[in-house]
Amino acid sequence: MQGVGAFSSPMCVSPSIPSSARSPCNPCNIFLGARNSISTPNQSQSLKKRHQSFSLALRREYTRFTAKAAASSCSGSESYAEEPATGVKFQTSLTLPGCSTSLSLVGTGLYVNPSISSKLSAWKGKLAADILEDRSLVNSIFHAPLEKSLQIVLVRDVDGKTFWDALDDAISSRIKSLTPVDQSALSTFRSIFQGRPLTKGTFIFLTWLESSKMLVSVSSDGLPSGADATIESESVTFALFDVFLGDASVSPSLKASVANGLAAILN
């Protein structure tokens, strides 16, 4: 994903890499060129390599963003947690548009309703390593009828189209067949970023109110005061959740930090 990092990273907390290390390929073109094609065995091998190239380019581009804590206007008593590798500080709780209560930090950029632990009793006592490998736990977090949000902070200027094209590729590759509802949701999502310059320090919050409803909030001046759009498609909202916390997460460091956070909560 061009210019996107972890989670927040845009949720990822992986370090940024120099511009010289960027892939010259456009990950969007690499993927779209292979979509919905009928191939011979030789072509299949070629497409497989192209998909691998896309995945690699996506991961590299994601590292151009890093998770950061939102700027706080509160007093010095505000509580933060620091990410060891980068020294980035995260507010341990945030109040976001659309949420019924403050969300608590779990990992480096993922915030959840504090009562999430009551929905995950089946994993009580498990180690972070077990949680990290348990796909069913990720699914349970997503489907739990509680708010959760991913914080993204841009660490360089990027145009909205570049940001969206990368995000669109990551989402669409996880949906087998787009329905009219999915297409409408993606169109709404796209409209937030098209023609919109995103400056360094911009905050983007992806807030799942329920499995089929997600708020997107963008702010260049601290925490957002409202939502820029509502995305209503379970396929799209889950695909985005999977981008960061699924088996093929673009930010392994984010996923690992979330596993550690959940292990602490459940033990």
JSON list of N, CA and C in Angstrom, two decimals, residues 107-171:
[
{"chain": "A", "resi": 107, "resn": "GLY", "atom": "N", "xyz": [-2.17, -2.93, 21.94]},
{"chain": "A", "resi": 107, "resn": "GLY", "atom": "CA", "xyz": [-1.18, -2.94, 20.87]},
{"chain": "A", "resi": 107, "resn": "GLY", "atom": "C", "xyz": [-0.84, -1.52, 20.46]},
{"chain": "A", "resi": 108, "resn": "THR", "atom": "N", "xyz": [-0.18, -1.37, 19.35]},
{"chain": "A", "resi": 108, "resn": "THR", "atom": "CA", "xyz": [0.30, -0.06, 18.92]},
{"chain": "A", "resi": 108, "resn": "THR", "atom": "C", "xyz": [-0.60, 0.53, 17.85]},
{"chain": "A", "resi": 109, "resn": "GLY", "atom": "N", "xyz": [-1.73, 1.04, 18.26]},
{"chain": "A", "resi": 109, "resn": "GLY", "atom": "CA", "xyz": [-2.62, 1.72, 17.34]},
{"chain": "A", "resi": 109, "resn": "GLY", "atom": "C", "xyz": [-4.03, 1.17, 17.31]},
{"chain": "A", "resi": 110, "resn": "LEU", "atom": "N", "xyz": [-4.26, -0.01, 17.87]},
{"chain": "A", "resi": 110, "resn": "LEU", "atom": "CA", "xyz": [-5.61, -0.57, 17.89]},
{"chain": "A", "resi": 110, "resn": "LEU", "atom": "C", "xyz": [-6.28, -0.25, 19.22]},
{"chain": "A", "resi": 111, "resn": "TYR", "atom": "N", "xyz": [-7.47, 0.33, 19.11]},
{"chain": "A", "resi": 111, "resn": "TYR", "atom": "CA", "xyz": [-8.24, 0.67, 20.30]},
{"chain": "A", "resi": 111, "resn": "TYR", "atom": "C", "xyz": [-9.54, -0.14, 20.31]},
{"chain": "A", "resi": 112, "resn": "VAL", "atom": "N", "xyz": [-9.93, -0.61, 21.50]},
{"chain": "A", "resi": 112, "resn": "VAL", "atom": "CA", "xyz": [-11.14, -1.43, 21.61]},
{"chain": "A", "resi": 112, "resn": "VAL", "atom": "C", "xyz": [-11.97, -0.99, 22.81]},
{"chain": "A", "resi": 113, "resn": "ASN", "atom": "N", "xyz": [-13.25, -1.33, 22.77]},
{"chain": "A", "resi": 113, "resn": "ASN", "atom": "CA", "xyz": [-14.12, -1.11, 23.91]},
{"chain": "A", "resi": 113, "resn": "ASN", "atom": "C", "xyz": [-13.56, -1.93, 25.08]},
{"chain": "A", "resi": 114, "resn": "PRO", "atom": "N", "xyz": [-13.41, -1.32, 26.27]},
{"chain": "A", "resi": 114, "resn": "PRO", "atom": "CA", "xyz": [-12.81, -2.02, 27.42]},
{"chain": "A", "resi": 114, "resn": "PRO", "atom": "C", "xyz": [-13.47, -3.35, 27.77]},
{"chain": "A", "resi": 115, "resn": "SER", "atom": "N", "xyz": [-14.72, -3.52, 27.43]},
{"chain": "A", "resi": 115, "resn": "SER", "atom": "CA", "xyz": [-15.42, -4.76, 27.80]},
{"chain": "A", "resi": 115, "resn": "SER", "atom": "C", "xyz": [-15.14, -5.91, 26.83]},
{"chain": "A", "resi": 116, "resn": "ILE", "atom": "N", "xyz": [-14.20, -5.71, 25.90]},
{"chain": "A", "resi": 116, "resn": "ILE", "atom": "CA", "xyz": [-13.88, -6.76, 24.93]},
{"chain": "A", "resi": 116, "resn": "ILE", "atom": "C", "xyz": [-13.48, -8.06, 25.61]},
{"chain": "A", "resi": 117, "resn": "SER", "atom": "N", "xyz": [-12.83, -7.96, 26.77]},
{"chain": "A", "resi": 117, "resn": "SER", "atom": "CA", "xyz": [-12.36, -9.17, 27.45]},
{"chain": "A", "resi": 117, "resn": "SER", "atom": "C", "xyz": [-13.49, -10.13, 27.78]},
{"chain": "A", "resi": 118, "resn": "SER", "atom": "N", "xyz": [-14.68, -9.58, 28.03]},
{"chain": "A", "resi": 118, "resn": "SER", "atom": "CA", "xyz": [-15.82, -10.44, 28.37]},
{"chain": "A", "resi": 118, "resn": "SER", "atom": "C", "xyz": [-16.28, -11.27, 27.17]},
{"chain": "A", "resi": 119, "resn": "LYS", "atom": "N", "xyz": [-15.89, -10.86, 25.97]},
{"chain": "A", "resi": 119, "resn": "LYS", "atom": "CA", "xyz": [-16.27, -11.57, 24.76]},
{"chain": "A", "resi": 119, "resn": "LYS", "atom": "C", "xyz": [-15.21, -12.58, 24.33]},
{"chain": "A", "resi": 120, "resn": "LEU", "atom": "N", "xyz": [-14.09, -12.59, 25.05]},
{"chain": "A", "resi": 120, "resn": "LEU", "atom": "CA", "xyz": [-12.97, -13.44, 24.63]},
{"chain": "A", "resi": 120, "resn": "LEU", "atom": "C", "xyz": [-12.57, -14.43, 25.72]},
{"chain": "A", "resi": 121, "resn": "SER", "atom": "N", "xyz": [-13.52, -14.83, 26.53]},
{"chain": "A", "resi": 121, "resn": "SER", "atom": "CA", "xyz": [-13.22, -15.72, 27.66]},
{"chain": "A", "resi": 121, "resn": "SER", "atom": "C", "xyz": [-12.62, -17.06, 27.22]},
{"chain": "A", "resi": 122, "resn": "ALA", "atom": "N", "xyz": [-12.93, -17.50, 26.01]},
{"chain": "A", "resi": 122, "resn": "ALA", "atom": "CA", "xyz": [-12.41, -18.78, 25.52]},
{"chain": "A", "resi": 122, "resn": "ALA", "atom": "C", "xyz": [-10.90, -18.77, 25.38]},
{"chain": "A", "resi": 123, "resn": "TRP", "atom": "N", "xyz": [-10.31, -17.57, 25.30]},
{"chain": "A", "resi": 123, "resn": "TRP", "atom": "CA", "xyz": [-8.86, -17.46, 25.13]},
{"chain": "A", "resi": 123, "resn": "TRP", "atom": "C", "xyz": [-8.15, -17.06, 26.42]},
{"chain": "A", "resi": 124, "resn": "LYS", "atom": "N", "xyz": [-8.88, -17.05, 27.52]},
{"chain": "A", "resi": 124, "resn": "LYS", "atom": "CA", "xyz": [-8.29, -16.65, 28.79]},
{"chain": "A", "resi": 124, "resn": "LYS", "atom": "C", "xyz": [-7.12, -17.56, 29.14]},
{"chain": "A", "resi": 125, "resn": "GLY", "atom": "N", "xyz": [-6.00, -16.94, 29.51]},
{"chain": "A", "resi": 125, "resn": "GLY", "atom": "CA", "xyz": [-4.83, -17.71, 29.91]},
{"chain": "A", "resi": 125, "resn": "GLY", "atom": "C", "xyz": [-3.90, -18.08, 28.78]},
{"chain": "A", "resi": 126, "resn": "LYS", "atom": "N", "xyz": [-4.27, -17.80, 27.53]},
{"chain": "A", "resi": 126, "resn": "LYS", "atom": "CA", "xyz": [-3.41, -18.15, 26.40]},
{"chain": "A", "resi": 126, "resn": "LYS", "atom": "C", "xyz": [-2.25, -17.17, 26.27]},
{"chain": "A", "resi": 127, "resn": "LEU", "atom": "N", "xyz": [-1.14, -17.68, 25.76]},
{"chain": "A", "resi": 127, "resn": "LEU", "atom": "CA", "xyz": [0.03, -16.86, 25.54]},
{"chain": "A", "resi": 127, "resn": "LEU", "atom": "C", "xyz": [-0.12, -16.04, 24.27]},
{"chain": "A", "resi": 128, "resn": "ALA", "atom": "N", "xyz": [0.68, -14.98, 24.18]},
{"chain": "A", "resi": 128, "resn": "ALA", "atom": "CA", "xyz": [0.63, -14.12, 23.00]},
{"chain": "A", "resi": 128, "resn": "ALA", "atom": "C", "xyz": [0.91, -14.90, 21.73]},
{"chain": "A", "resi": 129, "resn": "ALA", "atom": "N", "xyz": [1.84, -15.87, 21.79]},
{"chain": "A", "resi": 129, "resn": "ALA", "atom": "CA", "xyz": [2.19, -16.67, 20.62]},
{"chain": "A", "resi": 129, "resn": "ALA", "atom": "C", "xyz": [0.99, -17.46, 20.13]},
{"chain": "A", "resi": 130, "resn": "ASP", "atom": "N", "xyz": [0.19, -17.98, 21.06]},
{"chain": "A", "resi": 130, "resn": "ASP", "atom": "CA", "xyz": [-1.00, -18.75, 20.69]},
{"chain": "A", "resi": 130, "resn": "ASP", "atom": "C", "xyz": [-2.05, -17.83, 20.09]},
{"chain": "A", "resi": 131, "resn": "ILE", "atom": "N", "xyz": [-2.20, -16.66, 20.69]},
{"chain": "A", "resi": 131, "resn": "ILE", "atom": "CA", "xyz": [-3.17, -15.68, 20.18]},
{"chain": "A", "resi": 131, "resn": "ILE", "atom": "C", "xyz": [-2.80, -15.23, 18.78]},
{"chain": "A", "resi": 132, "resn": "LEU", "atom": "N", "xyz": [-1.51, -15.04, 18.56]},
{"chain": "A", "resi": 132, "resn": "LEU", "atom": "CA", "xyz": [-1.02, -14.56, 17.26]},
{"chain": "A", "resi": 132, "resn": "LEU", "atom": "C", "xyz": [-1.38, -15.51, 16.14]},
{"chain": "A", "resi": 133, "resn": "GLU", "atom": "N", "xyz": [-1.41, -16.80, 16.43]},
{"chain": "A", "resi": 133, "resn": "GLU", "atom": "CA", "xyz": [-1.66, -17.81, 15.40]},
{"chain": "A", "resi": 133, "resn": "GLU", "atom": "C", "xyz": [-3.12, -18.23, 15.31]},
{"chain": "A", "resi": 134, "resn": "ASP", "atom": "N", "xyz": [-3.95, -17.69, 16.17]},
{"chain": "A", "resi": 134, "resn": "ASP", "atom": "CA", "xyz": [-5.34, -18.14, 16.24]},
{"chain": "A", "resi": 134, "resn": "ASP", "atom": "C", "xyz": [-6.25, -17.24, 15.40]},
{"chain": "A", "resi": 135, "resn": "ARG", "atom": "N", "xyz": [-6.56, -17.70, 14.22]},
{"chain": "A", "resi": 135, "resn": "ARG", "atom": "CA", "xyz": [-7.41, -16.93, 13.30]},
{"chain": "A", "resi": 135, "resn": "ARG", "atom": "C", "xyz": [-8.79, -16.69, 13.89]},
{"chain": "A", "resi": 136, "resn": "SER", "atom": "N", "xyz": [-9.30, -17.65, 14.65]},
{"chain": "A", "resi": 136, "resn": "SER", "atom": "CA", "xyz": [-10.64, -17.52, 15.19]},
{"chain": "A", "resi": 136, "resn": "SER", "atom": "C", "xyz": [-10.74, -16.36, 16.18]},
{"chain": "A", "resi": 137, "resn": "LEU", "atom": "N", "xyz": [-9.64, -16.04, 16.84]},
{"chain": "A", "resi": 137, "resn": "LEU", "atom": "CA", "xyz": [-9.66, -14.92, 17.78]},
{"chain": "A", "resi": 137, "resn": "LEU", "atom": "C", "xyz": [-9.83, -13.60, 17.04]},
{"chain": "A", "resi": 138, "resn": "VAL", "atom": "N", "xyz": [-9.12, -13.45, 15.93]},
{"chain": "A", "resi": 138, "resn": "VAL", "atom": "CA", "xyz": [-9.26, -12.24, 15.12]},
{"chain": "A", "resi": 138, "resn": "VAL", "atom": "C", "xyz": [-10.70, -12.08, 14.66]},
{"chain": "A", "resi": 139, "resn": "ASN", "atom": "N", "xyz": [-11.28, -13.18, 14.20]},
{"chain": "A", "resi": 139, "resn": "ASN", "atom": "CA", "xyz": [-12.68, -13.14, 13.75]},
{"chain": "A", "resi": 139, "resn": "ASN", "atom": "C", "xyz": [-13.62, -12.76, 14.89]},
{"chain": "A", "resi": 140, "resn": "SER", "atom": "N", "xyz": [-13.33, -13.28, 16.08]},
{"chain": "A", "resi": 140, "resn": "SER", "atom": "CA", "xyz": [-14.18, -12.98, 17.23]},
{"chain": "A", "resi": 140, "resn": "SER", "atom": "C", "xyz": [-14.10, -11.52, 17.62]},
{"chain": "A", "resi": 141, "resn": "ILE", "atom": "N", "xyz": [-12.91, -10.94, 17.53]},
{"chain": "A", "resi": 141, "resn": "ILE", "atom": "CA", "xyz": [-12.76, -9.52, 17.85]},
{"chain": "A", "resi": 141, "resn": "ILE", "atom": "C", "xyz": [-13.54, -8.68, 16.85]},
{"chain": "A", "resi": 142, "resn": "PHE", "atom": "N", "xyz": [-13.43, -9.05, 15.58]},
{"chain": "A", "resi": 142, "resn": "PHE", "atom": "CA", "xyz": [-14.13, -8.28, 14.56]},
{"chain": "A", "resi": 142, "resn": "PHE", "atom": "C", "xyz": [-15.65, -8.35, 14.74]},
{"chain": "A", "resi": 143, "resn": "HIS", "atom": "N", "xyz": [-16.16, -9.54, 15.00]},
{"chain": "A", "resi": 143, "resn": "HIS", "atom": "CA", "xyz": [-17.61, -9.72, 15.09]},
{"chain": "A", "resi": 143, "resn": "HIS", "atom": "C", "xyz": [-18.19, -9.36, 16.46]},
{"chain": "A", "resi": 144, "resn": "ALA", "atom": "N", "xyz": [-17.34, -9.13, 17.45]},
{"chain": "A", "resi": 144, "resn": "ALA", "atom": "CA", "xyz": [-17.85, -8.75, 18.76]},
{"chain": "A", "resi": 144, "resn": "ALA", "atom": "C", "xyz": [-18.64, -7.44, 18.63]},
{"chain": "A", "resi": 145, "resn": "PRO", "atom": "N", "xyz": [-19.84, -7.37, 19.19]},
{"chain": "A", "resi": 145, "resn": "PRO", "atom": "CA", "xyz": [-20.69, -6.16, 19.06]},
{"chain": "A", "resi": 145, "resn": "PRO", "atom": "C", "xyz": [-20.19, -5.01, 19.92]},
{"chain": "A", "resi": 146, "resn": "LEU", "atom": "N", "xyz": [-18.91, -4.69, 19.74]},
{"chain": "A", "resi": 146, "resn": "LEU", "atom": "CA", "xyz": [-18.28, -3.62, 20.50]},
{"chain": "A", "resi": 146, "resn": "LEU", "atom": "C", "xyz": [-17.42, -2.78, 19.56]},
{"chain": "A", "resi": 147, "resn": "GLU", "atom": "N", "xyz": [-17.29, -1.50, 19.85]},
{"chain": "A", "resi": 147, "resn": "GLU", "atom": "CA", "xyz": [-16.51, -0.62, 18.98]},
{"chain": "A", "resi": 147, "resn": "GLU", "atom": "C", "xyz": [-15.01, -0.92, 19.07]},
{"chain": "A", "resi": 148, "resn": "LYS", "atom": "N", "xyz": [-14.34, -0.78, 17.95]},
{"chain": "A", "resi": 148, "resn": "LYS", "atom": "CA", "xyz": [-12.88, -0.83, 17.91]},
{"chain": "A", "resi": 148, "resn": "LYS", "atom": "C", "xyz": [-12.41, 0.11, 16.81]},
{"chain": "A", "resi": 149, "resn": "SER", "atom": "N", "xyz": [-11.20, 0.61, 16.95]},
{"chain": "A", "resi": 149, "resn": "SER", "atom": "CA", "xyz": [-10.73, 1.59, 15.99]},
{"chain": "A", "resi": 149, "resn": "SER", "atom": "C", "xyz": [-9.24, 1.43, 15.75]},
{"chain": "A", "resi": 150, "resn": "LEU", "atom": "N", "xyz": [-8.83, 1.69, 14.53]},
{"chain": "A", "resi": 150, "resn": "LEU", "atom": "CA", "xyz": [-7.43, 1.64, 14.15]},
{"chain": "A", "resi": 150, "resn": "LEU", "atom": "C", "xyz": [-6.98, 3.06, 13.83]},
{"chain": "A", "resi": 151, "resn": "GLN", "atom": "N", "xyz": [-5.88, 3.47, 14.42]},
{"chain": "A", "resi": 151, "resn": "GLN", "atom": "CA", "xyz": [-5.38, 4.83, 14.22]},
{"chain": "A", "resi": 151, "resn": "GLN", "atom": "C", "xyz": [-4.25, 4.82, 13.20]},
{"chain": "A", "resi": 152, "resn": "ILE", "atom": "N", "xyz": [-4.35, 5.69, 12.21]},
{"chain": "A", "resi": 152, "resn": "ILE", "atom": "CA", "xyz": [-3.33, 5.84, 11.19]},
{"chain": "A", "resi": 152, "resn": "ILE", "atom": "C", "xyz": [-2.81, 7.26, 11.24]},
{"chain": "A", "resi": 153, "resn": "VAL", "atom": "N", "xyz": [-1.49, 7.40, 11.22]},
{"chain": "A", "resi": 153, "resn": "VAL", "atom": "CA", "xyz": [-0.87, 8.72, 11.20]},
{"chain": "A", "resi": 153, "resn": "VAL", "atom": "C", "xyz": [0.10, 8.78, 10.04]},
{"chain": "A", "resi": 154, "resn": "LEU", "atom": "N", "xyz": [-0.05, 9.74, 9.16]},
{"chain": "A", "resi": 154, "resn": "LEU", "atom": "CA", "xyz": [0.84, 9.86, 8.03]},
{"chain": "A", "resi": 154, "resn": "LEU", "atom": "C", "xyz": [2.16, 10.49, 8.46]},
{"chain": "A", "resi": 155, "resn": "VAL", "atom": "N", "xyz": [3.27, 9.91, 7.98]},
{"chain": "A", "resi": 155, "resn": "VAL", "atom": "CA", "xyz": [4.58, 10.44, 8.35]},
{"chain": "A", "resi": 155, "resn": "VAL", "atom": "C", "xyz": [5.23, 11.19, 7.20]},
{"chain": "A", "resi": 156, "resn": "ARG", "atom": "N", "xyz": [4.50, 11.36, 6.12]},
{"chain": "A", "resi": 156, "resn": "ARG", "atom": "CA", "xyz": [4.96, 12.22, 5.03]},
{"chain": "A", "resi": 156, "resn": "ARG", "atom": "C", "xyz": [3.73, 12.67, 4.25]},
{"chain": "A", "resi": 157, "resn": "ASP", "atom": "N", "xyz": [3.91, 13.70, 3.45]},
{"chain": "A", "resi": 157, "resn": "ASP", "atom": "CA", "xyz": [2.81, 14.16, 2.61]},
{"chain": "A", "resi": 157, "resn": "ASP", "atom": "C", "xyz": [2.52, 13.13, 1.52]},
{"chain": "A", "resi": 158, "resn": "VAL", "atom": "N", "xyz": [1.25, 12.94, 1.21]},
{"chain": "A", "resi": 158, "resn": "VAL", "atom": "CA", "xyz": [0.87, 12.02, 0.13]},
{"chain": "A", "resi": 158, "resn": "VAL", "atom": "C", "xyz": [-0.46, 12.49, -0.43]},
{"chain": "A", "resi": 159, "resn": "ASP", "atom": "N", "xyz": [-0.65, 12.35, -1.73]},
{"chain": "A", "resi": 159, "resn": "ASP", "atom": "CA", "xyz": [-1.94, 12.75, -2.28]},
{"chain": "A", "resi": 159, "resn": "ASP", "atom": "C", "xyz": [-2.97, 11.67, -1.99]},
{"chain": "A", "resi": 160, "resn": "GLY", "atom": "N", "xyz": [-4.21, 12.10, -1.87]},
{"chain": "A", "resi": 160, "resn": "GLY", "atom": "CA", "xyz": [-5.27, 11.18, -1.49]},
{"chain": "A", "resi": 160, "resn": "GLY", "atom": "C", "xyz": [-5.46, 10.03, -2.46]},
{"chain": "A", "resi": 161, "resn": "LYS", "atom": "N", "xyz": [-5.26, 10.27, -3.75]},
{"chain": "A", "resi": 161, "resn": "LYS", "atom": "CA", "xyz": [-5.45, 9.20, -4.73]},
{"chain": "A", "resi": 161, "resn": "LYS", "atom": "C", "xyz": [-4.43, 8.08, -4.52]},
{"chain": "A", "resi": 162, "resn": "THR", "atom": "N", "xyz": [-3.18, 8.46, -4.25]},
{"chain": "A", "resi": 162, "resn": "THR", "atom": "CA", "xyz": [-2.15, 7.46, -4.00]},
{"chain": "A", "resi": 162, "resn": "THR", "atom": "C", "xyz": [-2.50, 6.62, -2.78]},
{"chain": "A", "resi": 163, "resn": "PHE", "atom": "N", "xyz": [-2.95, 7.30, -1.74]},
{"chain": "A", "resi": 163, "resn": "PHE", "atom": "CA", "xyz": [-3.35, 6.59, -0.52]},
{"chain": "A", "resi": 163, "resn": "PHE", "atom": "C", "xyz": [-4.50, 5.64, -0.80]},
{"chain": "A", "resi": 164, "resn": "TRP", "atom": "N", "xyz": [-5.52, 6.14, -1.50]},
{"chain": "A", "resi": 164, "resn": "TRP", "atom": "CA", "xyz": [-6.69, 5.30, -1.76]},
{"chain": "A", "resi": 164, "resn": "TRP", "atom": "C", "xyz": [-6.37, 4.14, -2.68]},
{"chain": "A", "resi": 165, "resn": "ASP", "atom": "N", "xyz": [-5.59, 4.37, -3.74]},
{"chain": "A", "resi": 165, "resn": "ASP", "atom": "CA", "xyz": [-5.28, 3.29, -4.67]},
{"chain": "A", "resi": 165, "resn": "ASP", "atom": "C", "xyz": [-4.63, 2.11, -3.96]},
{"chain": "A", "resi": 166, "resn": "ALA", "atom": "N", "xyz": [-3.70, 2.41, -3.05]},
{"chain": "A", "resi": 166, "resn": "ALA", "atom": "CA", "xyz": [-3.04, 1.34, -2.31]},
{"chain": "A", "resi": 166, "resn": "ALA", "atom": "C", "xyz": [-4.02, 0.63, -1.37]},
{"chain": "A", "resi": 167, "resn": "LEU", "atom": "N", "xyz": [-4.85, 1.42, -0.69]},
{"chain": "A", "resi": 167, "resn": "LEU", "atom": "CA", "xyz": [-5.82, 0.84, 0.23]},
{"chain": "A", "resi": 167, "resn": "LEU", "atom": "C", "xyz": [-6.85, 0.01, -0.52]},
{"chain": "A", "resi": 168, "resn": "ASP", "atom": "N", "xyz": [-7.30, 0.50, -1.66]},
{"chain": "A", "resi": 168, "resn": "ASP", "atom": "CA", "xyz": [-8.27, -0.21, -2.47]},
{"chain": "A", "resi": 168, "resn": "ASP", "atom": "C", "xyz": [-7.74, -1.56, -2.92]},
{"chain": "A", "resi": 169, "resn": "ASP", "atom": "N", "xyz": [-6.48, -1.61, -3.34]},
{"chain": "A", "resi": 169, "resn": "ASP", "atom": "CA", "xyz": [-5.87, -2.88, -3.74]},
{"chain": "A", "resi": 169, "resn": "ASP", "atom": "C", "xyz": [-5.87, -3.87, -2.59]},
{"chain": "A", "resi": 170, "resn": "ALA", "atom": "N", "xyz": [-5.48, -3.40, -1.42]},
{"chain": "A", "resi": 170, "resn": "ALA", "atom": "CA", "xyz": [-5.40, -4.28, -0.26]},
{"chain": "A", "resi": 170, "resn": "ALA", "atom": "C", "xyz": [-6.78, -4.83, 0.12]},
{"chain": "A", "resi": 171, "resn": "ILE", "atom": "N", "xyz": [-7.80, -3.99, 0.02]},
{"chain": "A", "resi": 171, "resn": "ILE", "atom": "CA", "xyz": [-9.16, -4.42, 0.37]},
{"chain": "A", "resi": 171, "resn": "ILE", "atom": "C", "xyz": [-9.73, -5.34, -0.70]}
]
